[in-house]
XYZ file of C-alpha atoms in Angstrom:
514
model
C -12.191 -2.157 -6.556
C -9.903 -0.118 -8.698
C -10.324 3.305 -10.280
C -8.899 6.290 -11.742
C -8.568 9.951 -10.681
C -9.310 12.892 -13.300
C -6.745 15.257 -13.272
C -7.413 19.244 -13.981
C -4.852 21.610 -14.112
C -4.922 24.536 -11.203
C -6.383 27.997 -11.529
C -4.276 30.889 -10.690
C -5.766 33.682 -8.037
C -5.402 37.183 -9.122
C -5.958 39.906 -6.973
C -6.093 43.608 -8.219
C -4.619 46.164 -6.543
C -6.261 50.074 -6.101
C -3.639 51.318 -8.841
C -5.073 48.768 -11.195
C -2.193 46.417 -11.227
C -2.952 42.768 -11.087
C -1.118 40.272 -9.062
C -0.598 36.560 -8.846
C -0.869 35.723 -5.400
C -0.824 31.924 -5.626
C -1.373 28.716 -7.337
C -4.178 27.073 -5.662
C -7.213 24.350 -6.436
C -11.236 25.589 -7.186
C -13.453 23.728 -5.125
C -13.385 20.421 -7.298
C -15.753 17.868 -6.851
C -14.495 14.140 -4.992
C -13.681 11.829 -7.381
C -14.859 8.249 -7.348
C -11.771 7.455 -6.264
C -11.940 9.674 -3.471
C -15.350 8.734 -2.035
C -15.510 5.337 -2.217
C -12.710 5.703 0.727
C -15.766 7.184 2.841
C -18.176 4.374 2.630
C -18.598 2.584 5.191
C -17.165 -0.768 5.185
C -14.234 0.908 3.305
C -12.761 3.514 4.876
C -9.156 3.322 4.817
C -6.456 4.969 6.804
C -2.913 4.824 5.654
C -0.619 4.688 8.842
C 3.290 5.021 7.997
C 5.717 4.370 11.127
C 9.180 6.411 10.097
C 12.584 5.525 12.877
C 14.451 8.401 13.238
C 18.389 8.306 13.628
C 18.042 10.949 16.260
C 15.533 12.943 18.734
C 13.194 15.080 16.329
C 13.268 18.690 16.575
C 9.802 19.284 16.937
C 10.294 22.904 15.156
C 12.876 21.762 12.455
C 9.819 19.290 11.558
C 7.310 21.575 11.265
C 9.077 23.950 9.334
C 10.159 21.463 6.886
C 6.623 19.894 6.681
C 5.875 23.573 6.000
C 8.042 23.873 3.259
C 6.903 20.766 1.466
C 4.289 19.022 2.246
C 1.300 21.960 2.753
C 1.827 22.896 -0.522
C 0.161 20.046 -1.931
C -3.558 20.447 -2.221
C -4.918 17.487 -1.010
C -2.714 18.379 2.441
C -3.965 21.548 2.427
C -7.827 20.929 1.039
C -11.089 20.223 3.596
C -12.932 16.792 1.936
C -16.675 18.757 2.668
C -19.522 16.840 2.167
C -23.051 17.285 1.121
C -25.325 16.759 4.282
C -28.743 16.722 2.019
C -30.449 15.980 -1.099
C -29.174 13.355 -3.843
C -25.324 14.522 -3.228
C -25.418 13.372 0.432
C -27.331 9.912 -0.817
C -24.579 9.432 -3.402
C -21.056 10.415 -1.227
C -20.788 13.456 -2.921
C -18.752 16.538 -1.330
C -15.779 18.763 -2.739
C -12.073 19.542 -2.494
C -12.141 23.334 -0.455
C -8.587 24.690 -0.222
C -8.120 25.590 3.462
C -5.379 27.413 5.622
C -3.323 24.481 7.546
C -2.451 25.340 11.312
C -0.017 22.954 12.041
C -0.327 23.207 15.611
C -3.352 20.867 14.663
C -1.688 18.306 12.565
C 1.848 17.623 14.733
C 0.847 15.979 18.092
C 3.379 15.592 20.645
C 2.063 13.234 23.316
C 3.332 14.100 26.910
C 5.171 11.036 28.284
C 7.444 12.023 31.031
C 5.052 11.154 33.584
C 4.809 7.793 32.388
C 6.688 4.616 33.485
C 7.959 2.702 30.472
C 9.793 -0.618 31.303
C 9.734 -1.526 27.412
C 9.694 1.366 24.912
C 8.894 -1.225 21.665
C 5.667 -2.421 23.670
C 4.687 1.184 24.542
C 5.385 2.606 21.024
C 3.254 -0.923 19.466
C 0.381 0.219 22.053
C 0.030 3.636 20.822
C 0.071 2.907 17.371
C -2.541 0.314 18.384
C -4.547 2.467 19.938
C -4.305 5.288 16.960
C -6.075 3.136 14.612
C -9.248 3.111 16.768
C -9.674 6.628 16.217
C -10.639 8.723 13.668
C -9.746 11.792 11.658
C -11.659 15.247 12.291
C -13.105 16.145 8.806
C -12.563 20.125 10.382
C -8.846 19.542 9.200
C -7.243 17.953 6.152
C -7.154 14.722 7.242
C -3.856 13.829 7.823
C -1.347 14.205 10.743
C 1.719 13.370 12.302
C 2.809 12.236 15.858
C 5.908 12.990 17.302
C 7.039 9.690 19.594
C 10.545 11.092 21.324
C 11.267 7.719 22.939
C 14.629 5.420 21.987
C 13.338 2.140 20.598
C 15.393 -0.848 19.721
C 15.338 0.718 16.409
C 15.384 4.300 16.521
C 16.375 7.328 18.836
C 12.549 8.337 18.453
C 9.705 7.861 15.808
C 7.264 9.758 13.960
C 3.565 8.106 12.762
C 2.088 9.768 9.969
C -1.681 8.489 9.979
C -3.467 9.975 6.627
C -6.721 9.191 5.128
C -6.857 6.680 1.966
C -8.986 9.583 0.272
C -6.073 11.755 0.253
C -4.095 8.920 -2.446
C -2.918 5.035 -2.802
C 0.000 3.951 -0.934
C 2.408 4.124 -4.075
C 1.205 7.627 -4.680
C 1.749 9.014 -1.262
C 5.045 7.359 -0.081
C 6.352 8.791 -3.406
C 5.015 12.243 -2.100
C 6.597 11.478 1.138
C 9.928 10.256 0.181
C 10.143 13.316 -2.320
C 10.575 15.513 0.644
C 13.356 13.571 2.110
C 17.072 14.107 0.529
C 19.797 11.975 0.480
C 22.145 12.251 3.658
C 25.160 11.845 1.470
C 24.286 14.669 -0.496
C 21.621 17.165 0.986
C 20.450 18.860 -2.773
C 19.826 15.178 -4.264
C 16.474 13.097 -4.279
C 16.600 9.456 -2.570
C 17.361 6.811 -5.867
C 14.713 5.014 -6.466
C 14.722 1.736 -8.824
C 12.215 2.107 -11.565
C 9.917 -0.539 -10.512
C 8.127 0.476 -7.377
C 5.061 -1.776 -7.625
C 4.792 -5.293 -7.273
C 2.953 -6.253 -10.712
C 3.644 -2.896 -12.834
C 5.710 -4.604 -14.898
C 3.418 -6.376 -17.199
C 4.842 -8.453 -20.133
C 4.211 -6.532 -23.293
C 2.878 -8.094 -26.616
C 4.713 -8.237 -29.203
C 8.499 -9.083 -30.457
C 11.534 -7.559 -31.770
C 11.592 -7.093 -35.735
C 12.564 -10.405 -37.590
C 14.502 -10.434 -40.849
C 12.222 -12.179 -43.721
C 9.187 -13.340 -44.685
C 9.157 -16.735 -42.656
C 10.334 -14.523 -39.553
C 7.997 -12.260 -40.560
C 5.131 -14.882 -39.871
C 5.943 -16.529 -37.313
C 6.726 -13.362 -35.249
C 3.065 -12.809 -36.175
C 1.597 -16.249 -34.858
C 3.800 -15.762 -31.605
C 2.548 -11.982 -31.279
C -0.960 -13.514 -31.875
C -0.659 -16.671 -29.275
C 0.642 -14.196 -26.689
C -2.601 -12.221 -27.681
C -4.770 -14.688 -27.253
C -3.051 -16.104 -23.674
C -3.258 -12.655 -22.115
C -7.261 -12.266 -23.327
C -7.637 -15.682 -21.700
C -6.283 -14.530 -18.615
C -7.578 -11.400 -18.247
C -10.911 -13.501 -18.753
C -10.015 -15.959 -16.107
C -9.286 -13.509 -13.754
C -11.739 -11.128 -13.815
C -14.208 -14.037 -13.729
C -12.973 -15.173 -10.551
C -12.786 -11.374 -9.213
C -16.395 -11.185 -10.267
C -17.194 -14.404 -8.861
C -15.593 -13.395 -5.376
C -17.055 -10.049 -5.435
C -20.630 -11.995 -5.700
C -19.715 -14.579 -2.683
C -20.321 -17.074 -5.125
C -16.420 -17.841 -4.504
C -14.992 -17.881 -0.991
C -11.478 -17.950 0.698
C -11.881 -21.491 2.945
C -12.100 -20.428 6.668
C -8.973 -21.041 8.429
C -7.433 -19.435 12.202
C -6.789 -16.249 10.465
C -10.411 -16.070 8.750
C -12.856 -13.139 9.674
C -16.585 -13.966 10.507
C -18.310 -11.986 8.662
C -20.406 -9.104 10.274
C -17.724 -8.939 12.655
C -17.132 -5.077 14.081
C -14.386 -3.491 13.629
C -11.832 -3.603 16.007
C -8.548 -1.342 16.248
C -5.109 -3.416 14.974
C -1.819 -4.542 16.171
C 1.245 -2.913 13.938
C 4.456 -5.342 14.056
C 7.472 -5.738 11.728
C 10.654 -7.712 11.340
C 13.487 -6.453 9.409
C 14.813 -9.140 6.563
C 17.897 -8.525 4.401
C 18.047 -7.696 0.601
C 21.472 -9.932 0.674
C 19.523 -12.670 1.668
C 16.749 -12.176 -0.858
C 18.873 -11.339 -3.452
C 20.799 -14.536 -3.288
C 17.631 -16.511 -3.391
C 16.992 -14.419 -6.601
C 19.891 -14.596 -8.388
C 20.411 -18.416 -7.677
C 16.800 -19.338 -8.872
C 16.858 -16.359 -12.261
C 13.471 -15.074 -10.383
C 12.453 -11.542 -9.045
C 12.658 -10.684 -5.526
C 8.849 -9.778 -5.824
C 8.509 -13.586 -6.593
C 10.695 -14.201 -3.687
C 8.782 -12.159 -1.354
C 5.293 -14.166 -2.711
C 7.376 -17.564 -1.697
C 8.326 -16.339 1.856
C 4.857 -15.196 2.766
C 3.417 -18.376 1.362
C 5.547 -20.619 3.296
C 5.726 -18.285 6.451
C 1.543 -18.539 6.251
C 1.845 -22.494 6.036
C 4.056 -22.522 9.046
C 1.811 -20.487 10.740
C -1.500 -22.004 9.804
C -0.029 -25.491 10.659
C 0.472 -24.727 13.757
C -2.035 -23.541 14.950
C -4.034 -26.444 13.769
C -1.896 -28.416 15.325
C -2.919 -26.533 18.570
C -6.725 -26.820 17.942
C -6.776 -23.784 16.319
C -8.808 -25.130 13.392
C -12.710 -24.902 13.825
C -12.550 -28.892 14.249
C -9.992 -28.925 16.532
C -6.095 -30.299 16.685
C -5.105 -31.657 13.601
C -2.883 -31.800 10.544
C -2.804 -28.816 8.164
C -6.090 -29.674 5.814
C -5.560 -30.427 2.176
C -6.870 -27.967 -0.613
C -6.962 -24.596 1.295
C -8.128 -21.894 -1.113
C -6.541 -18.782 0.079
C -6.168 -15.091 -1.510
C -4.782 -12.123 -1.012
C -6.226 -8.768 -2.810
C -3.126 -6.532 -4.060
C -3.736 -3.225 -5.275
C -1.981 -2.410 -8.415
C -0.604 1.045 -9.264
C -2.218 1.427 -12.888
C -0.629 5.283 -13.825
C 2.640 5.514 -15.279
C 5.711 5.648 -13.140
C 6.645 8.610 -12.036
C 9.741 9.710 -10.634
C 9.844 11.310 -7.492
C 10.837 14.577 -9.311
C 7.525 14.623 -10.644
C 6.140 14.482 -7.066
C 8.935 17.142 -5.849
C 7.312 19.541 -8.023
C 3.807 19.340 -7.356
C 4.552 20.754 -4.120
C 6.565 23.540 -5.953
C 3.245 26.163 -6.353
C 4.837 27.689 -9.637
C 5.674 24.235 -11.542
C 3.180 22.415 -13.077
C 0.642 20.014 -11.056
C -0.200 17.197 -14.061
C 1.091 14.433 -11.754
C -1.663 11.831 -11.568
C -2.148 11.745 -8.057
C -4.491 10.689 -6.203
C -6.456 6.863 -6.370
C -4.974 5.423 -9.314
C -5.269 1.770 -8.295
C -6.704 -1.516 -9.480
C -7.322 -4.389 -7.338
C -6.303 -8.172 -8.448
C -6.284 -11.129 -6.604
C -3.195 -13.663 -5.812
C -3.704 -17.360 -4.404
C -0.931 -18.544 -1.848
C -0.722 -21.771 -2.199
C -0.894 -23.534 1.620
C 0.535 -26.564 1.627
C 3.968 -28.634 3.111
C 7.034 -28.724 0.550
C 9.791 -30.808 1.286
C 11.951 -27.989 -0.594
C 11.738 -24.354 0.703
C 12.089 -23.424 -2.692
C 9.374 -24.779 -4.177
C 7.304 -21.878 -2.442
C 9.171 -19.592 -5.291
C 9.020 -21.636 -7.995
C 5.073 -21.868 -7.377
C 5.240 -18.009 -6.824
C 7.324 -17.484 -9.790
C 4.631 -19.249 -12.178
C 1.562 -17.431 -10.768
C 3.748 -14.148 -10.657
C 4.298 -14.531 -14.596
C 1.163 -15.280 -15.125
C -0.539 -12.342 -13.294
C 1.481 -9.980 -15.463
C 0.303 -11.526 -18.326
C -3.266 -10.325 -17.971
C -5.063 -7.013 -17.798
C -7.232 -7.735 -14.969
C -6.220 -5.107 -12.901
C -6.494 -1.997 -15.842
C -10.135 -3.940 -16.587
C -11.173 -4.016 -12.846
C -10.262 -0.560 -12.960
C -12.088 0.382 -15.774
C -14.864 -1.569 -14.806
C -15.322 -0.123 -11.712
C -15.744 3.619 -13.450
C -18.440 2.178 -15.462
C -20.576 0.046 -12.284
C -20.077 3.563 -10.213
C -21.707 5.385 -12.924
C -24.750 3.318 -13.557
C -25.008 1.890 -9.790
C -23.851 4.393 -7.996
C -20.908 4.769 -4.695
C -22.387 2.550 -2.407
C -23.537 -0.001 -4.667
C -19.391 -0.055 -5.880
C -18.224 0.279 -1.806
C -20.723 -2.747 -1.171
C -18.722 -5.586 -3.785
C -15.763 -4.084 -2.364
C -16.669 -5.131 1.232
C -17.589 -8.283 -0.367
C -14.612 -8.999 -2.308
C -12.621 -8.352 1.130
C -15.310 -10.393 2.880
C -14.188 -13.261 0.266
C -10.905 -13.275 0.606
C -8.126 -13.788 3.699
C -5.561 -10.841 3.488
C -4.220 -8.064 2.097
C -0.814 -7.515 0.338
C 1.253 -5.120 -1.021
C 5.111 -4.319 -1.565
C 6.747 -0.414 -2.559
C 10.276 0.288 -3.031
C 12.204 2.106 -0.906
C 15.223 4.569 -1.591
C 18.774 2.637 -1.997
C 20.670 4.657 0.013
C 19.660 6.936 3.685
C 17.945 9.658 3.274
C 17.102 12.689 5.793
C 14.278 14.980 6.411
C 15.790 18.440 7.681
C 18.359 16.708 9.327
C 16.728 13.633 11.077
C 18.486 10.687 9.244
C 15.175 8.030 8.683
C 16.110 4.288 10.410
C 13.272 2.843 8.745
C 9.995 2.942 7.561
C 7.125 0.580 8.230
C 3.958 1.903 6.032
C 0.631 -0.388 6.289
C -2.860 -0.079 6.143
C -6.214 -0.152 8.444
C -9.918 0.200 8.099
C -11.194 -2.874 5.914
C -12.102 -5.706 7.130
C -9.049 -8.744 7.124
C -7.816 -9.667 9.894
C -4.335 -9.504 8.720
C -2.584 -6.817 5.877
C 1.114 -7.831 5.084
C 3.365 -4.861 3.270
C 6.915 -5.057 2.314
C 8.772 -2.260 2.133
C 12.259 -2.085 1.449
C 14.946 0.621 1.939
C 18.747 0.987 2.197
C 19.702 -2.402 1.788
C 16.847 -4.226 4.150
C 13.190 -5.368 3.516
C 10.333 -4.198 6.196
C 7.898 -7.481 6.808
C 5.084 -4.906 8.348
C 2.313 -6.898 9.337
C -1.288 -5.152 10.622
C -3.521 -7.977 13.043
C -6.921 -8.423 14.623
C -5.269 -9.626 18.086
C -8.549 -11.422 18.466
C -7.924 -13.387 15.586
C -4.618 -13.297 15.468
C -2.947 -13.379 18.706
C 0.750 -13.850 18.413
C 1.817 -11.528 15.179
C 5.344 -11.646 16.316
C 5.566 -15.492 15.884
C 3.940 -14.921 12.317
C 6.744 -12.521 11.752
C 9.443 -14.770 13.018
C 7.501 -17.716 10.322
C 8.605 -15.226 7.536
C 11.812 -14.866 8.408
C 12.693 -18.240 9.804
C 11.044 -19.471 5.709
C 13.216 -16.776 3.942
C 16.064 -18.714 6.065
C 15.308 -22.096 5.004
C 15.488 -20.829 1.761
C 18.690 -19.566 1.554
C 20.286 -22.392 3.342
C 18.467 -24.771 0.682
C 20.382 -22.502 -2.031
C 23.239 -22.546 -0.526
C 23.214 -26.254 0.284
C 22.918 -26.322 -3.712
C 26.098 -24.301 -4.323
């Protein structure tokens, strides 16, 4: 479900000294109440941790990082606020609690495990096992809930690795890897901010309508008529598709169950992290051969790299009737979450962890859910997949269903309450087969205090699919990070490969065309 975050501007402490003199200590946040946005994240069946796995391009400096996480990152309120919460009465019925600012000891937030005593005959395995094993634990509400582990171990990769697990309460994923990535500088030129392109969201750039000026009555009028179809096709969408998303939400429509399918009422059960590193050349060519974006060509690898997948394992009797050929007609979504603020630069996230610039930055839960259908099915051409993706790509930014999910879900948390809103969420999960997203990265390599990043590999954990799929691009390459229920989905490295070995096919289909 999607909602919005209000913003309020921060109070200034003043102390007064014996001579009478007042002084301004620091910027800092009253205790505000959790927003919607905010509390919805502690339900239940939807509490979400944001885990983001950063490659370093040399051993971390355990001090240099804390004093640069010092410098930046603390001075944020929500990473340096307790979430409390009301233990009685109507508030503790209804999620309630408050933002209290709180002094961060960092000794409590940067864990370095102690490894030299182990044996480690494959450092990729190990460093997949702990990350594993992180996301069956959970954050102590004592601290801000975020922190950082410190993994010095070389990986195929990386010379060592930092995690940074952070509770979903704290902001979306566009909202925080902006935050993140404004503390990094470019290694090229130490005082700069990474570049950015302006798009960093996979469906924030929505077809407006309306056309340029026309010369003359007649083009006059008809520039009306087309202003007023385009009117009427977006309504009709938007209509469509928050029908269906209310229709899901209600299990009165359902994702068919296929080998990567959840049952429902199953527990919870702690994920697999993988990734596979694909090439913006590669993507790009796809792109520029078929006049598409590459957010349409992701959409076409994923939905061919799914049907690879899903064939075979029905083909191995992984189907609940046994061996057999892919079936015909599989209805099956994904649920994106769509950034619904403004863009903002990352100089607008810079200063909100500058304590004497102004904090207006919408931060925070700003999202609003849609969903996409991926179509399953065998193509003789590769490319079909994007030309399929392409269409229903066009068409989702033609419609307003993820500002009137968002808006909607203000208004059903209002009258209904949290849990009545974090229940249809669990459903609308329930309903559907994965979860997808895609942020831009920075163009060129960045650094944090001197540790050059090798990659980043953000996902998600907490709901209830049994797979999340993020892409994440930066300098030149595209992260395929992919988050599994081993139990339902035992080989996630062989899904991987099925994305890359589609995004192949592809180009070798465009370049067979010339």
């Amino acid at each position: 479900m999607g909602m919005r975050e209000r913003v309020r501007r921060p109070a200034c402490l003043v102390i007064e000294e014996e001579d009478g003199k007042k002084t301004r200590v620091e910027d800092f946040e009253p205790e505000l109440p959790l927003s919607p946005g905010t509390k919805i994240f502690h339900q239940p069946n939807t509490n979400l941790n944001i885990i983001a796995v950063m490659g370093s391009g040399k051993k971390i400096d355990v001090n240099v990082l804390k004093s640069g996480i010092e410098a930046t990152l603390i001075h944020h309120p929500r990473f340096s606020s307790l979430q409390v919460m009301d233990t009685e009465g109507r508030g503790a019925r209804e999620g309630n609690g408050k933002w209290v600012r709180t002094r961060v000891e960092l000794e409590k937030h940067i864990i370095v495990p102690d490894i030299s005593n182990i044996t480690i005959t494959s450092p990729d395995r190990f460093l997949e096992d702990y990350i594993s094993d992180l996301s069956a634990t959970t954050l102590d509400f004592t601290k801000p809930l975020w922190e950082f582990h410190v993994i010095n171990l070389p990986t195929t990769e990386a010379e060592s690795v930092v995690i940074l697990l952070c509770h979903h309460s704290i902001g979306d994923g566009v909202s925080l890897m902006s935050l993140l990535l404004s503390c990094f500088r470019k290694t090229s030129d130490p005082n700069s901010l990474p570049t950015i392109p302006n798009k960093t969201n996979l469906f924030a750039d929505r077809r407006r309508v309306g056309l340029c000026s026309s010369t003359g009555t007649v083009g006059d009028v008809l520039g009306l008529l087309v202003r007023f179809a385009m009117l009427v096709g977006m309504l009709w969408n938007t209509f469509m598709d928050v029908f269906s998303f209310t229709a899901t939400s209600s299990s009165w429509l359902k994702d068919t169950v296929t080998p990567i399918s959840v049952k429902k009422g199953m527990p919870f059960t702690k994920k697999r992290f993988v990734h596979k590193t694909l090439f913006m050349e590669d993507i790009k060519c796809i792109k520029y051969a078929m006049n598409v974006t590459v957010n349409d060509v992701l959409l076409g690898i994923t939905s061919a790299g799914l049907t690879r997948y899903l064939s075979r394992r029905y083909s191995d009797g992984g189907g609940k009737k046994g061996g057999g050929a892919l079936p015909e007609n599989i209805r099956l979504r994904a649920t994106v979450q769509v950034n619904v603020r403004e863009t903002q630069g990352l100089h607008v996230m810079a200063d909100m962890m500058d304590e004497k610039k102004n904090k207006d930055a919408k931060f925070g839960n700003w999202i609003g859910c849609i969903l996409i259908p991926f179509p399953i099915v065998q193509r003789t051409d590769p490319l079909d997949y994007v030309r399929t993706a392409s269409r229903i790509s066009n068409r989702k930014k033609n419609s307003g269903e993820a500002n009137f999910i968002c808006l909607c879900s203000q208004i059903l948390i209002k009258i209904f309450g949290i849990k009545k809103a974090a229940f249809l969420s669990s459903e609308l999960i329930g309903n559907t087969t994965f979860s997808f997203s895609n942020i831009v990265g920075p163009l060129e390599e960045v650094s944090f205090y001197g540790h050059p990043l090798a990659y980043i590999a953000p996902s998600v954990y907490g709901h209830a699919h049994a797979l999340t799929i993020h892409f994440q691009s930066y300098m030149g390459k595209m992260k395929a990070v992919l988050a599994v229920d081993e139990s339902v989905i035992p080989d996630p490295h062989r899904l991987c490969m099925d994305l890359s070995d589609s995004l192949d096919s592809m180009k070798k289909a465009v370049m067979s065309c010339g």
